[in-house]
N, C-alpha and C. Protein backbone atom coordinates (compact mmCIF):
# COMPACT_ATOMS: atom_id res chain seq x y z
N MET A 1 0.85 -1.18 0.00
CA MET A 1 0.00 0.00 0.00
C MET A 1 0.89 1.24 0.00
N LYS A 2 0.61 2.16 -0.89
CA LYS A 2 1.40 3.37 -1.01
C LYS A 2 0.63 4.55 -0.42
N THR A 3 1.27 5.27 0.52
CA THR A 3 0.63 6.35 1.25
C THR A 3 1.29 7.68 0.96
N LEU A 4 0.49 8.70 0.68
CA LEU A 4 0.97 10.07 0.51
C LEU A 4 0.81 10.77 1.85
N LYS A 5 1.90 11.29 2.39
CA LYS A 5 1.86 11.97 3.68
C LYS A 5 1.66 13.46 3.44
N ILE A 6 0.61 14.00 4.04
CA ILE A 6 0.22 15.39 3.85
C ILE A 6 0.32 16.14 5.17
N GLY A 7 0.81 17.37 5.11
CA GLY A 7 0.91 18.23 6.28
C GLY A 7 0.08 19.48 6.11
N ILE A 8 -0.20 20.14 7.22
CA ILE A 8 -0.93 21.40 7.23
C ILE A 8 -0.03 22.45 7.87
N ALA A 9 0.18 23.55 7.18
CA ALA A 9 0.96 24.66 7.72
C ALA A 9 0.56 25.94 6.98
N GLY A 10 0.57 27.04 7.68
CA GLY A 10 0.24 28.33 7.08
C GLY A 10 1.24 28.69 5.98
N TYR A 11 0.83 29.61 5.12
CA TYR A 11 1.66 30.01 3.99
C TYR A 11 3.05 30.48 4.43
N ASP A 12 3.11 31.34 5.45
CA ASP A 12 4.40 31.88 5.90
C ASP A 12 5.33 30.77 6.40
N ARG A 13 4.78 29.81 7.12
CA ARG A 13 5.61 28.70 7.61
C ARG A 13 6.07 27.81 6.46
N MET A 14 5.18 27.55 5.51
CA MET A 14 5.59 26.73 4.36
C MET A 14 6.69 27.43 3.57
N LYS A 15 6.54 28.73 3.39
CA LYS A 15 7.54 29.50 2.64
C LYS A 15 8.88 29.47 3.38
N ALA A 16 8.87 29.67 4.69
CA ALA A 16 10.10 29.65 5.48
C ALA A 16 10.76 28.27 5.40
N ARG A 17 9.97 27.23 5.46
CA ARG A 17 10.49 25.86 5.38
C ARG A 17 11.13 25.61 4.01
N THR A 18 10.43 26.02 2.95
CA THR A 18 10.95 25.83 1.60
C THR A 18 12.26 26.58 1.42
N MET A 19 12.32 27.80 1.92
CA MET A 19 13.55 28.60 1.79
C MET A 19 14.69 27.97 2.59
N ALA A 20 14.40 27.46 3.78
CA ALA A 20 15.44 26.81 4.60
C ALA A 20 15.97 25.57 3.91
N ILE A 21 15.09 24.81 3.27
CA ILE A 21 15.52 23.64 2.51
C ILE A 21 16.39 24.07 1.33
N ALA A 22 15.97 25.11 0.61
CA ALA A 22 16.71 25.60 -0.55
C ALA A 22 18.11 26.10 -0.16
N ARG A 23 18.21 26.71 1.03
CA ARG A 23 19.51 27.21 1.50
C ARG A 23 20.37 26.10 2.12
N GLY A 24 19.82 24.92 2.25
CA GLY A 24 20.56 23.82 2.85
C GLY A 24 20.56 23.83 4.36
N GLU A 25 19.73 24.66 4.96
CA GLU A 25 19.67 24.78 6.42
C GLU A 25 18.76 23.72 7.05
N LEU A 26 17.90 23.12 6.25
CA LEU A 26 16.96 22.13 6.74
C LEU A 26 16.91 20.98 5.76
N LYS A 27 17.04 19.79 6.29
CA LYS A 27 16.91 18.60 5.45
C LYS A 27 15.66 17.86 5.94
N PRO A 28 14.66 17.69 5.06
CA PRO A 28 13.45 16.98 5.48
C PRO A 28 13.79 15.57 5.96
N ALA A 29 13.24 15.21 7.09
CA ALA A 29 13.47 13.88 7.66
C ALA A 29 12.60 12.85 6.95
N LYS A 30 13.04 11.62 6.97
CA LYS A 30 12.26 10.53 6.38
C LYS A 30 10.93 10.45 7.13
N GLY A 31 9.86 10.29 6.38
CA GLY A 31 8.54 10.18 6.98
C GLY A 31 7.81 11.51 7.14
N GLU A 32 8.48 12.62 6.84
CA GLU A 32 7.80 13.92 6.89
C GLU A 32 6.82 14.04 5.73
N PRO A 33 5.83 14.90 5.89
CA PRO A 33 4.92 15.13 4.76
C PRO A 33 5.69 15.64 3.55
N THR A 34 5.22 15.22 2.37
CA THR A 34 5.83 15.70 1.13
C THR A 34 4.92 16.68 0.42
N VAL A 35 3.68 16.74 0.86
CA VAL A 35 2.69 17.66 0.30
C VAL A 35 2.11 18.46 1.45
N TRP A 36 1.93 19.76 1.21
CA TRP A 36 1.44 20.65 2.27
C TRP A 36 0.22 21.43 1.81
N PHE A 37 -0.73 21.58 2.70
CA PHE A 37 -1.91 22.43 2.51
C PHE A 37 -1.82 23.56 3.52
N THR A 38 -2.41 24.70 3.19
CA THR A 38 -2.37 25.84 4.10
C THR A 38 -3.41 25.77 5.21
N SER A 39 -4.40 24.89 5.06
CA SER A 39 -5.41 24.75 6.11
C SER A 39 -6.11 23.40 5.98
N VAL A 40 -6.71 22.99 7.06
CA VAL A 40 -7.50 21.76 7.04
C VAL A 40 -8.67 21.93 6.08
N GLU A 41 -9.21 23.15 6.02
CA GLU A 41 -10.34 23.43 5.13
C GLU A 41 -9.95 23.25 3.66
N SER A 42 -8.76 23.72 3.29
CA SER A 42 -8.34 23.56 1.89
C SER A 42 -8.09 22.09 1.57
N PHE A 43 -7.55 21.35 2.53
CA PHE A 43 -7.37 19.90 2.36
C PHE A 43 -8.72 19.22 2.16
N ALA A 44 -9.69 19.58 3.02
CA ALA A 44 -11.02 18.97 2.95
C ALA A 44 -11.71 19.29 1.63
N LYS A 45 -11.48 20.48 1.10
CA LYS A 45 -12.10 20.86 -0.17
C LYS A 45 -11.54 20.02 -1.32
N VAL A 46 -10.23 19.85 -1.36
CA VAL A 46 -9.61 19.08 -2.44
C VAL A 46 -9.97 17.60 -2.31
N LEU A 47 -10.06 17.11 -1.08
CA LEU A 47 -10.40 15.70 -0.89
C LEU A 47 -11.83 15.55 -0.39
N SER A 48 -12.74 16.26 -1.03
CA SER A 48 -14.16 16.14 -0.70
C SER A 48 -14.64 14.73 -1.00
N GLN A 49 -15.80 14.38 -0.51
CA GLN A 49 -16.37 13.05 -0.77
C GLN A 49 -16.45 12.80 -2.28
N ARG A 50 -16.91 13.79 -3.02
CA ARG A 50 -17.06 13.65 -4.47
C ARG A 50 -15.71 13.40 -5.15
N ASN A 51 -14.67 14.12 -4.70
CA ASN A 51 -13.35 13.94 -5.29
C ASN A 51 -12.72 12.62 -4.88
N ARG A 52 -12.97 12.16 -3.65
CA ARG A 52 -12.46 10.84 -3.26
C ARG A 52 -13.13 9.74 -4.08
N GLU A 53 -14.42 9.91 -4.36
CA GLU A 53 -15.12 8.95 -5.22
C GLU A 53 -14.53 8.96 -6.62
N LEU A 54 -14.16 10.13 -7.10
CA LEU A 54 -13.53 10.24 -8.42
C LEU A 54 -12.19 9.52 -8.44
N LEU A 55 -11.37 9.71 -7.40
CA LEU A 55 -10.09 9.02 -7.32
C LEU A 55 -10.29 7.51 -7.27
N GLU A 56 -11.27 7.07 -6.52
CA GLU A 56 -11.57 5.64 -6.45
C GLU A 56 -11.98 5.10 -7.82
N MET A 57 -12.79 5.89 -8.54
CA MET A 57 -13.23 5.48 -9.87
C MET A 57 -12.04 5.36 -10.83
N ILE A 58 -11.13 6.32 -10.77
CA ILE A 58 -9.95 6.28 -11.63
C ILE A 58 -9.13 5.03 -11.34
N ALA A 59 -8.91 4.76 -10.05
CA ALA A 59 -8.11 3.59 -9.67
C ALA A 59 -8.78 2.28 -10.10
N ARG A 60 -10.09 2.23 -9.97
CA ARG A 60 -10.82 1.00 -10.27
C ARG A 60 -11.02 0.79 -11.77
N GLU A 61 -11.45 1.83 -12.48
CA GLU A 61 -11.83 1.71 -13.89
C GLU A 61 -10.67 1.91 -14.86
N LYS A 62 -9.62 2.60 -14.41
CA LYS A 62 -8.45 2.87 -15.26
C LYS A 62 -8.83 3.45 -16.63
N PRO A 63 -9.50 4.62 -16.62
CA PRO A 63 -9.91 5.22 -17.90
C PRO A 63 -8.69 5.58 -18.75
N ARG A 64 -8.87 5.50 -20.07
CA ARG A 64 -7.78 5.76 -21.00
C ARG A 64 -7.72 7.20 -21.47
N SER A 65 -8.66 8.04 -20.98
CA SER A 65 -8.65 9.45 -21.35
C SER A 65 -9.56 10.22 -20.40
N LEU A 66 -9.44 11.54 -20.43
CA LEU A 66 -10.33 12.38 -19.63
C LEU A 66 -11.76 12.30 -20.15
N THR A 67 -11.91 12.13 -21.46
CA THR A 67 -13.24 11.99 -22.05
C THR A 67 -13.93 10.74 -21.51
N GLU A 68 -13.20 9.64 -21.48
CA GLU A 68 -13.76 8.40 -20.95
C GLU A 68 -14.11 8.55 -19.47
N LEU A 69 -13.24 9.21 -18.70
CA LEU A 69 -13.52 9.43 -17.28
C LEU A 69 -14.75 10.32 -17.09
N ALA A 70 -14.88 11.35 -17.89
CA ALA A 70 -16.04 12.24 -17.80
C ALA A 70 -17.32 11.46 -18.04
N GLU A 71 -17.30 10.57 -19.01
CA GLU A 71 -18.48 9.74 -19.30
C GLU A 71 -18.78 8.79 -18.14
N LEU A 72 -17.74 8.16 -17.60
CA LEU A 72 -17.92 7.24 -16.48
C LEU A 72 -18.48 7.96 -15.24
N ALA A 73 -17.95 9.16 -15.01
CA ALA A 73 -18.31 9.91 -13.80
C ALA A 73 -19.59 10.74 -13.98
N GLY A 74 -20.03 10.91 -15.22
CA GLY A 74 -21.19 11.76 -15.47
C GLY A 74 -20.91 13.21 -15.15
N ARG A 75 -19.68 13.63 -15.41
CA ARG A 75 -19.27 15.01 -15.12
C ARG A 75 -18.84 15.71 -16.40
N ASN A 76 -18.97 17.03 -16.40
CA ASN A 76 -18.55 17.86 -17.51
C ASN A 76 -17.02 17.78 -17.63
N LYS A 77 -16.53 17.56 -18.85
CA LYS A 77 -15.09 17.36 -19.06
C LYS A 77 -14.26 18.56 -18.62
N SER A 78 -14.73 19.78 -18.89
CA SER A 78 -13.92 20.96 -18.52
C SER A 78 -13.84 21.11 -17.00
N ASN A 79 -14.95 20.88 -16.30
CA ASN A 79 -14.92 20.95 -14.83
C ASN A 79 -14.06 19.83 -14.26
N LEU A 80 -14.18 18.66 -14.84
CA LEU A 80 -13.40 17.51 -14.41
C LEU A 80 -11.91 17.78 -14.61
N SER A 81 -11.57 18.37 -15.74
CA SER A 81 -10.19 18.70 -16.04
C SER A 81 -9.60 19.65 -15.00
N ARG A 82 -10.37 20.67 -14.60
CA ARG A 82 -9.92 21.62 -13.57
C ARG A 82 -9.71 20.90 -12.24
N THR A 83 -10.65 20.04 -11.88
CA THR A 83 -10.53 19.29 -10.63
C THR A 83 -9.29 18.42 -10.63
N LEU A 84 -9.06 17.71 -11.72
CA LEU A 84 -7.89 16.84 -11.82
C LEU A 84 -6.59 17.63 -11.81
N LYS A 85 -6.59 18.79 -12.42
CA LYS A 85 -5.39 19.63 -12.43
C LYS A 85 -5.05 20.06 -11.00
N THR A 86 -6.06 20.46 -10.25
CA THR A 86 -5.83 20.84 -8.85
C THR A 86 -5.30 19.65 -8.06
N MET A 87 -5.94 18.49 -8.21
CA MET A 87 -5.50 17.32 -7.47
C MET A 87 -4.10 16.89 -7.89
N SER A 88 -3.74 17.11 -9.16
CA SER A 88 -2.40 16.74 -9.61
C SER A 88 -1.34 17.65 -8.99
N GLN A 89 -1.69 18.90 -8.70
CA GLN A 89 -0.75 19.81 -8.05
C GLN A 89 -0.38 19.32 -6.65
N TYR A 90 -1.26 18.55 -6.04
CA TYR A 90 -1.01 17.99 -4.71
C TYR A 90 -0.54 16.54 -4.77
N GLY A 91 -0.31 16.02 -5.95
CA GLY A 91 0.18 14.66 -6.10
C GLY A 91 -0.85 13.57 -5.91
N LEU A 92 -2.13 13.94 -5.84
CA LEU A 92 -3.19 12.97 -5.60
C LEU A 92 -3.55 12.19 -6.86
N VAL A 93 -3.28 12.77 -8.02
CA VAL A 93 -3.53 12.12 -9.29
C VAL A 93 -2.42 12.55 -10.25
N GLU A 94 -2.09 11.70 -11.18
CA GLU A 94 -1.13 12.05 -12.23
C GLU A 94 -1.87 12.04 -13.55
N LEU A 95 -1.51 12.99 -14.40
CA LEU A 95 -2.08 13.07 -15.74
C LEU A 95 -0.97 12.72 -16.72
N ARG A 96 -1.01 11.51 -17.21
CA ARG A 96 0.04 10.99 -18.08
C ARG A 96 -0.32 11.21 -19.54
N ALA A 97 0.71 11.40 -20.35
CA ALA A 97 0.50 11.60 -21.79
C ALA A 97 0.12 10.27 -22.44
N GLY A 98 -0.96 10.31 -23.21
CA GLY A 98 -1.40 9.14 -23.95
C GLY A 98 -1.28 9.39 -25.44
N GLN A 99 -1.89 8.53 -26.21
CA GLN A 99 -1.85 8.66 -27.66
C GLN A 99 -2.65 9.88 -28.11
N ARG A 100 -2.18 10.49 -29.19
CA ARG A 100 -2.85 11.64 -29.82
C ARG A 100 -3.13 12.78 -28.84
N GLY A 101 -2.21 13.01 -27.91
CA GLY A 101 -2.33 14.13 -26.99
C GLY A 101 -3.33 13.93 -25.86
N ARG A 102 -3.87 12.75 -25.73
CA ARG A 102 -4.82 12.48 -24.64
C ARG A 102 -4.09 12.44 -23.31
N LEU A 103 -4.80 12.87 -22.27
CA LEU A 103 -4.29 12.75 -20.92
C LEU A 103 -4.95 11.56 -20.26
N ILE A 104 -4.14 10.74 -19.61
CA ILE A 104 -4.64 9.55 -18.93
C ILE A 104 -4.51 9.78 -17.43
N PRO A 105 -5.63 9.83 -16.71
CA PRO A 105 -5.54 10.01 -15.26
C PRO A 105 -5.11 8.72 -14.57
N TRP A 106 -4.29 8.87 -13.54
CA TRP A 106 -3.79 7.72 -12.79
C TRP A 106 -3.63 8.12 -11.33
N VAL A 107 -4.02 7.24 -10.42
CA VAL A 107 -3.93 7.51 -8.99
C VAL A 107 -2.72 6.75 -8.43
N PRO A 108 -1.66 7.48 -8.02
CA PRO A 108 -0.44 6.82 -7.57
C PRO A 108 -0.45 6.32 -6.13
N TYR A 109 -1.44 6.72 -5.33
CA TYR A 109 -1.48 6.34 -3.91
C TYR A 109 -2.76 5.61 -3.57
N ASP A 110 -2.67 4.72 -2.59
CA ASP A 110 -3.83 4.00 -2.09
C ASP A 110 -4.53 4.77 -0.97
N GLN A 111 -3.75 5.59 -0.27
CA GLN A 111 -4.31 6.34 0.85
C GLN A 111 -3.46 7.57 1.13
N VAL A 112 -3.98 8.46 1.96
CA VAL A 112 -3.23 9.62 2.44
C VAL A 112 -3.18 9.56 3.95
N SER A 113 -2.14 10.16 4.48
CA SER A 113 -1.97 10.29 5.92
C SER A 113 -1.83 11.78 6.20
N LEU A 114 -2.64 12.30 7.10
CA LEU A 114 -2.65 13.73 7.39
C LEU A 114 -1.92 14.00 8.70
N ASP A 115 -0.93 14.89 8.65
CA ASP A 115 -0.13 15.27 9.80
C ASP A 115 -0.54 16.69 10.18
N VAL A 116 -1.26 16.83 11.30
CA VAL A 116 -1.75 18.14 11.74
C VAL A 116 -1.20 18.44 13.12
N SER A 117 -0.56 19.59 13.26
CA SER A 117 -0.03 20.01 14.55
C SER A 117 -1.15 20.67 15.36
N LEU A 118 -1.21 20.34 16.62
CA LEU A 118 -2.21 20.95 17.51
C LEU A 118 -1.61 22.05 18.36
N THR A 119 -0.30 22.28 18.19
CA THR A 119 0.37 23.35 18.90
C THR A 119 0.83 24.39 17.90
N SER A 120 1.39 25.49 18.38
CA SER A 120 1.76 26.60 17.50
C SER A 120 2.95 26.29 16.59
N THR A 121 3.79 25.33 16.93
CA THR A 121 4.95 25.01 16.11
C THR A 121 4.92 23.58 15.66
N PRO A 122 4.52 23.36 14.39
CA PRO A 122 4.51 21.99 13.85
C PRO A 122 5.90 21.39 13.86
N ARG A 123 6.01 20.08 14.05
CA ARG A 123 7.30 19.38 14.10
C ARG A 123 8.11 19.57 12.83
N HIS A 124 7.45 19.53 11.68
CA HIS A 124 8.16 19.45 10.41
C HIS A 124 8.33 20.78 9.71
N VAL A 125 7.87 21.85 10.29
CA VAL A 125 7.95 23.13 9.62
C VAL A 125 8.90 24.04 10.36
N ALA A 126 9.82 24.64 9.64
CA ALA A 126 10.82 25.52 10.27
C ALA A 126 10.16 26.78 10.77
């Protein structure tokens, strides 16, 4: 089972962490989140029930194009494309190149693990 580890941190903390990594001042530890959201609300929006069902459908049906997925899901292709693009930015789905310029959606993870700090200083954020 392949798990995507997700963290929650405000924009300023994520920016500071990214800059510290770029300067070589911080090396991410094994097991730290590799994807970050700025809030639990933004995470919940991207992984809404409808979007989780879409990811499950992609994994189960293995559509060969966005058009095929839109037909399977009963969703408008342009709206579906926007949703998939957003999810791909977070690593939840990959859009692979297919024949004749088609994009093939693929789900690289079986599950996600959410790392949320309950104190003012998250463990993994500088």
